[in-house]
Amino acid sequence: MKILLFILLSFTAVICVAQTGTPNFNITSSDESLRDEPKDNIRQYLAQLDIKTSDSQDFIRQQVAKQTLLALQAVGYYQGKATVTITGEEQLEILVDVKLGYATLMAQSDFKLVGDGKDDPEFKALRAVFPIVYGSKFHHGRFEENKSFFNQLAQARGYFSARWVVSEVTVDLVSNRAHLIQTFDTGPRYRFGQTHIPKDHAAIELIQAMIPYQEREFYHSDLLAQFNYSLNKSQYFSSVQAIPAKPDADTGVVDIALSLIDKPRNIVELSVGYSTDTGARSSVKWTKPWINRYGHNLVTNLNVSEEDKFFTTDYRMPHGDPNTDYTSILLGWQDLNTVGQNYEKYSLQWQRHQPTSSDWERTIFLKYEREYDRSDNSASDLVIPGISYARTRRRGGLATFWGDRQLYTLEAANKAWGSSSDLIKLSVHSNWLRQYNETHQLLLKLELGAINASSIDDVPHSLRFYSGGDDNLRAYDFKSVAPLTFDFYFDEKIPRGGLYQALASLEYSYPVAENWRLATFYDTGTTTDDFSESLKANAGVGVRWQTPVGPIRLDFAWGLKKDAHPAFDRPFRVSFAIGLNL
């Protein structure tokens, strides 16, 4: 009996499968009135139909015509007509001939904004770009999209009880006109309440310094996002989140609760990497996020490559927001041995970082540097006060699609305060990344610099300008572009650094597959003492691969200028690097 039942069930299933088939739809327009948008929408609507070969042709014809007209109405065509022709038996062939008709236009758009937000400039600005106005083509998708925009804006600005009191659309089929009546009640606008930090937590004062809003200030999701960004950017927490509580309708406030997990007392990170500038390299980073209850922390780095070794330790003491308002004491050592640069340097530096009112970070510093030049057995001692202004903005995280980085630095040394030479150095770095139509990316980079000194010999190698490498003039070797001097040890001319620098780079990239972009670029500029040399220039192509650790860049660059020096005579170079070139 069980075997017989199994056979009957299997036979029934085979019959059902045989009677169910996916019909082939052919959507045409004999009067050539059909456009791409309504045609695509018809395809989507017809794909929702469940048609069986056992269904009668009259039923199928009725269902196809109904779905087609609904698809047209959704994009604003209420006078459309559809003629359905069915052929085939085992495999249905369904021809849908569509006459689009005239688009339905708005005859009336009655929109009212009530509640506490009726005079909110953000709502007024959104209403000003409302796409459904008198005389415009009516579109159900844009109608629903606009409702969503108002709901999102209300939530972002603290109107948590906002609602659509009325939202109706009627279409007069005779006049082919739509009438829209909408009333959006924003309700009251809520304010920030208390920020609840776990009791007895060591970072209470530091967290309070990072809060970008005041209690009883109007709520805005951007301020909460800024708070979360600052918390996560700080050195102190392995996991932290500021979460809004349920709005209190009685008090009109939204409390913020913090969920956080402290970082370990000691963190050690080991890493290896490679770039065509430095070759293989390895590093060790030791971090102590918490040293005392004042939020002092220590970061120590040791980096080793074949030609460059350096050690730094940075002791930070926050005064307010630990991300932007702190003092640093830095101790450093570097041993560099490349063609044109062969020195050992020790440094001690005091830095005072402070935010400005315009998203810039100002750093006032005082550093002492002792540099021993092994090429001529000379030493220099410099006491250098200076100031810098920096700003970094970016969107997209590791897959950055928009951003800019600015760094302007002025520093000076003088014999009057114990330096071995007099000099003033100014440097400017300005990089801009922009994306258009979610595809085209443009990257512009500018580097300018000048040193005022009586002679290049008064400037230690570490303060001189050099160019060439993965970040600029990519066809030229790393730090190879600079005025040349003859070196008897190498028996050739080598770069000795310059007093001035002017570099520019323009790069365009386009996506060719998920996480892959092709790039083309042009670099130009020079490092010089008097701009008597001609500018170097190169062009090339490259590949950008977006990985979980950041973009990987592979570039092929060709020099464009002839030169008497073999290394500068239309060179070719392959460049490989990891990280955002911003």
XYZ file of C-alpha atoms in Angstrom, residues 317-564:
248
model
C 48.244 63.361 27.338
C 44.660 64.411 26.464
C 43.276 67.763 27.554
C 39.777 67.422 26.087
C 38.681 65.248 23.169
C 41.568 62.731 23.056
C 41.349 62.540 19.257
C 42.031 66.218 18.616
C 43.032 67.955 21.852
C 46.201 66.524 23.395
C 49.922 66.947 24.015
C 52.492 64.501 22.651
C 56.057 63.817 23.686
C 57.869 61.913 20.929
C 61.249 60.228 20.963
C 62.687 58.987 17.683
C 65.649 57.332 15.985
C 66.276 56.680 12.293
C 69.035 54.950 10.330
C 68.746 55.561 6.578
C 71.189 54.215 3.997
C 70.121 54.904 0.405
C 71.792 56.413 -2.628
C 72.090 60.102 -1.773
C 70.994 59.733 1.862
C 73.198 58.016 4.426
C 72.615 59.308 7.938
C 71.602 58.499 11.498
C 69.223 60.800 13.335
C 67.982 61.199 16.919
C 65.012 63.414 17.739
C 62.995 64.634 20.702
C 59.755 66.492 20.044
C 56.978 68.239 21.968
C 53.643 68.700 20.160
C 50.438 70.460 21.176
C 47.442 69.366 19.061
C 44.315 71.518 19.151
C 41.135 71.565 17.040
C 39.996 74.765 15.362
C 36.478 75.970 14.719
C 36.610 74.882 11.052
C 37.470 71.147 11.305
C 41.195 71.798 11.022
C 43.737 70.529 13.537
C 46.477 72.924 14.592
C 49.761 71.522 15.868
C 52.384 73.675 17.546
C 55.674 71.839 17.976
C 59.211 72.192 19.208
C 61.768 69.551 18.243
C 65.428 68.876 18.695
C 67.182 66.844 15.997
C 70.767 65.608 15.893
C 71.747 64.180 12.536
C 75.016 62.478 11.664
C 75.819 62.412 7.933
C 77.999 59.381 7.188
C 78.768 60.526 3.640
C 81.010 63.387 4.855
C 81.338 62.608 8.592
C 79.488 65.793 9.567
C 76.877 66.390 12.259
C 74.124 68.948 12.729
C 72.104 70.029 15.749
C 68.806 71.804 15.151
C 66.243 73.261 17.517
C 63.117 73.695 15.401
C 59.892 75.394 16.477
C 56.999 75.192 14.046
C 53.294 75.071 13.369
C 51.121 72.974 11.082
C 47.486 72.888 10.046
C 45.950 69.597 8.913
C 42.560 68.373 7.787
C 41.489 64.939 6.581
C 37.998 64.168 5.331
C 36.871 60.912 3.773
C 33.779 58.882 3.001
C 33.502 55.178 2.338
C 35.863 53.732 4.942
C 38.580 51.555 3.408
C 36.841 51.861 0.029
C 37.092 55.660 0.080
C 35.262 57.329 -2.810
C 35.362 60.950 -1.597
C 37.877 62.817 0.506
C 40.691 65.277 0.795
C 43.847 65.659 2.867
C 45.497 68.990 3.583
C 48.762 69.564 5.447
C 50.515 72.957 5.680
C 53.702 73.173 7.756
C 56.022 76.041 8.658
C 59.183 75.388 10.693
C 62.428 77.211 11.355
C 65.886 76.801 12.883
C 68.238 79.564 13.946
C 71.641 79.857 15.554
C 70.127 82.321 18.040
C 68.400 79.468 19.870
C 71.131 76.881 19.582
C 70.858 75.464 16.062
C 73.936 74.807 13.964
C 72.438 76.635 10.961
C 69.694 79.062 9.969
C 66.766 77.909 7.833
C 63.031 78.311 7.273
C 61.000 75.549 5.640
C 57.458 75.728 4.245
C 55.654 72.698 2.795
C 52.158 72.225 1.378
C 50.386 68.941 0.631
C 46.903 69.075 -0.905
C 45.147 65.921 -2.164
C 41.565 65.724 -3.467
C 39.494 62.632 -4.348
C 36.085 62.978 -5.956
C 33.635 60.497 -7.519
C 31.017 61.276 -10.149
C 27.942 59.233 -11.095
C 29.128 56.544 -8.645
C 31.722 55.401 -11.191
C 34.238 58.016 -12.341
C 36.942 58.863 -9.787
C 39.400 61.750 -10.044
C 42.420 62.141 -7.761
C 44.380 65.403 -7.767
C 47.587 65.760 -5.745
C 49.716 68.875 -5.238
C 52.982 69.167 -3.310
C 54.799 72.476 -2.909
C 57.801 73.299 -0.754
C 60.530 75.851 -0.185
C 63.550 76.146 2.108
C 65.209 79.468 2.806
C 68.856 78.767 3.662
C 72.195 80.269 2.670
C 73.261 76.960 1.119
C 71.922 73.442 0.625
C 74.859 72.304 2.768
C 73.255 74.064 5.756
C 70.190 71.832 5.459
C 70.383 68.289 6.909
C 69.448 65.509 4.483
C 66.272 64.651 6.401
C 64.895 68.168 5.839
C 65.739 68.451 2.121
C 63.207 67.831 -0.636
C 63.305 64.703 -2.812
C 60.749 63.327 -5.248
C 60.049 60.204 -7.259
C 58.503 56.911 -6.162
C 55.087 55.386 -5.598
C 53.351 58.655 -4.633
C 54.731 61.116 -7.203
C 56.667 60.958 -10.492
C 56.019 57.202 -10.570
C 58.354 56.502 -13.518
C 61.327 57.709 -11.452
C 63.022 55.810 -8.637
C 62.216 56.578 -5.013
C 63.708 59.958 -3.971
C 65.849 60.053 -7.108
C 64.604 63.393 -8.487
C 66.711 66.198 -7.015
C 69.818 68.188 -7.944
C 72.723 65.783 -8.529
C 76.241 65.672 -7.124
C 79.111 63.369 -8.025
C 79.789 60.648 -5.468
C 83.281 59.093 -5.566
C 82.167 56.012 -3.633
C 79.471 55.130 -6.161
C 81.470 56.693 -9.010
C 78.327 58.360 -10.368
C 76.014 61.287 -9.868
C 73.544 60.854 -7.032
C 70.642 63.034 -5.748
C 71.614 65.335 -2.896
C 68.222 66.948 -2.230
C 66.834 70.334 -3.171
C 65.630 73.608 -1.708
C 62.378 73.768 -3.687
C 59.719 71.324 -4.762
C 56.697 71.564 -7.075
C 54.744 68.402 -7.939
C 51.320 67.702 -9.413
C 49.491 64.489 -10.246
C 46.125 63.794 -11.895
C 44.612 60.299 -11.871
C 41.378 58.928 -13.324
C 39.954 55.495 -12.513
C 36.933 53.526 -13.690
C 35.364 50.327 -12.287
C 35.661 47.242 -14.523
C 34.499 44.568 -12.053
C 33.492 44.316 -8.425
C 36.376 45.673 -6.277
C 38.512 46.308 -9.398
C 39.291 49.614 -11.101
C 41.501 50.586 -14.023
C 43.429 53.847 -13.686
C 45.346 56.205 -15.909
C 47.516 59.021 -14.576
C 49.861 61.894 -15.372
C 52.573 63.168 -12.990
C 54.762 66.224 -13.418
C 57.085 68.431 -11.378
C 60.601 68.666 -10.027
C 62.812 69.124 -6.996
C 65.389 71.841 -7.543
C 67.529 74.644 -6.157
C 66.615 77.293 -8.723
C 64.114 75.833 -11.245
C 66.737 75.940 -13.990
C 66.035 72.289 -14.866
C 63.099 71.254 -17.041
C 60.130 69.626 -15.327
C 59.996 65.850 -15.148
C 56.834 64.188 -16.463
C 55.405 60.700 -16.803
C 52.153 58.994 -17.743
C 50.887 55.518 -17.136
C 48.149 53.020 -16.382
C 47.369 51.002 -13.297
C 45.081 48.584 -11.514
C 43.289 49.155 -8.202
C 42.072 46.143 -6.214
C 39.927 46.843 -3.160
C 40.691 44.320 -0.394
C 39.546 44.033 3.243
C 42.836 45.640 4.328
C 42.620 48.509 1.846
C 43.335 49.091 -1.844
C 46.283 47.444 -3.558
C 47.817 49.576 -6.304
C 49.849 48.346 -9.292
C 51.078 51.038 -11.694
C 53.101 51.071 -14.929
C 54.667 54.481 -15.579
C 56.642 55.788 -18.571
C 58.784 58.925 -18.470
C 58.002 61.457 -21.198
C 61.113 63.637 -21.214
C 64.582 63.087 -22.665
C 67.499 63.787 -20.317
C 71.287 63.609 -20.428
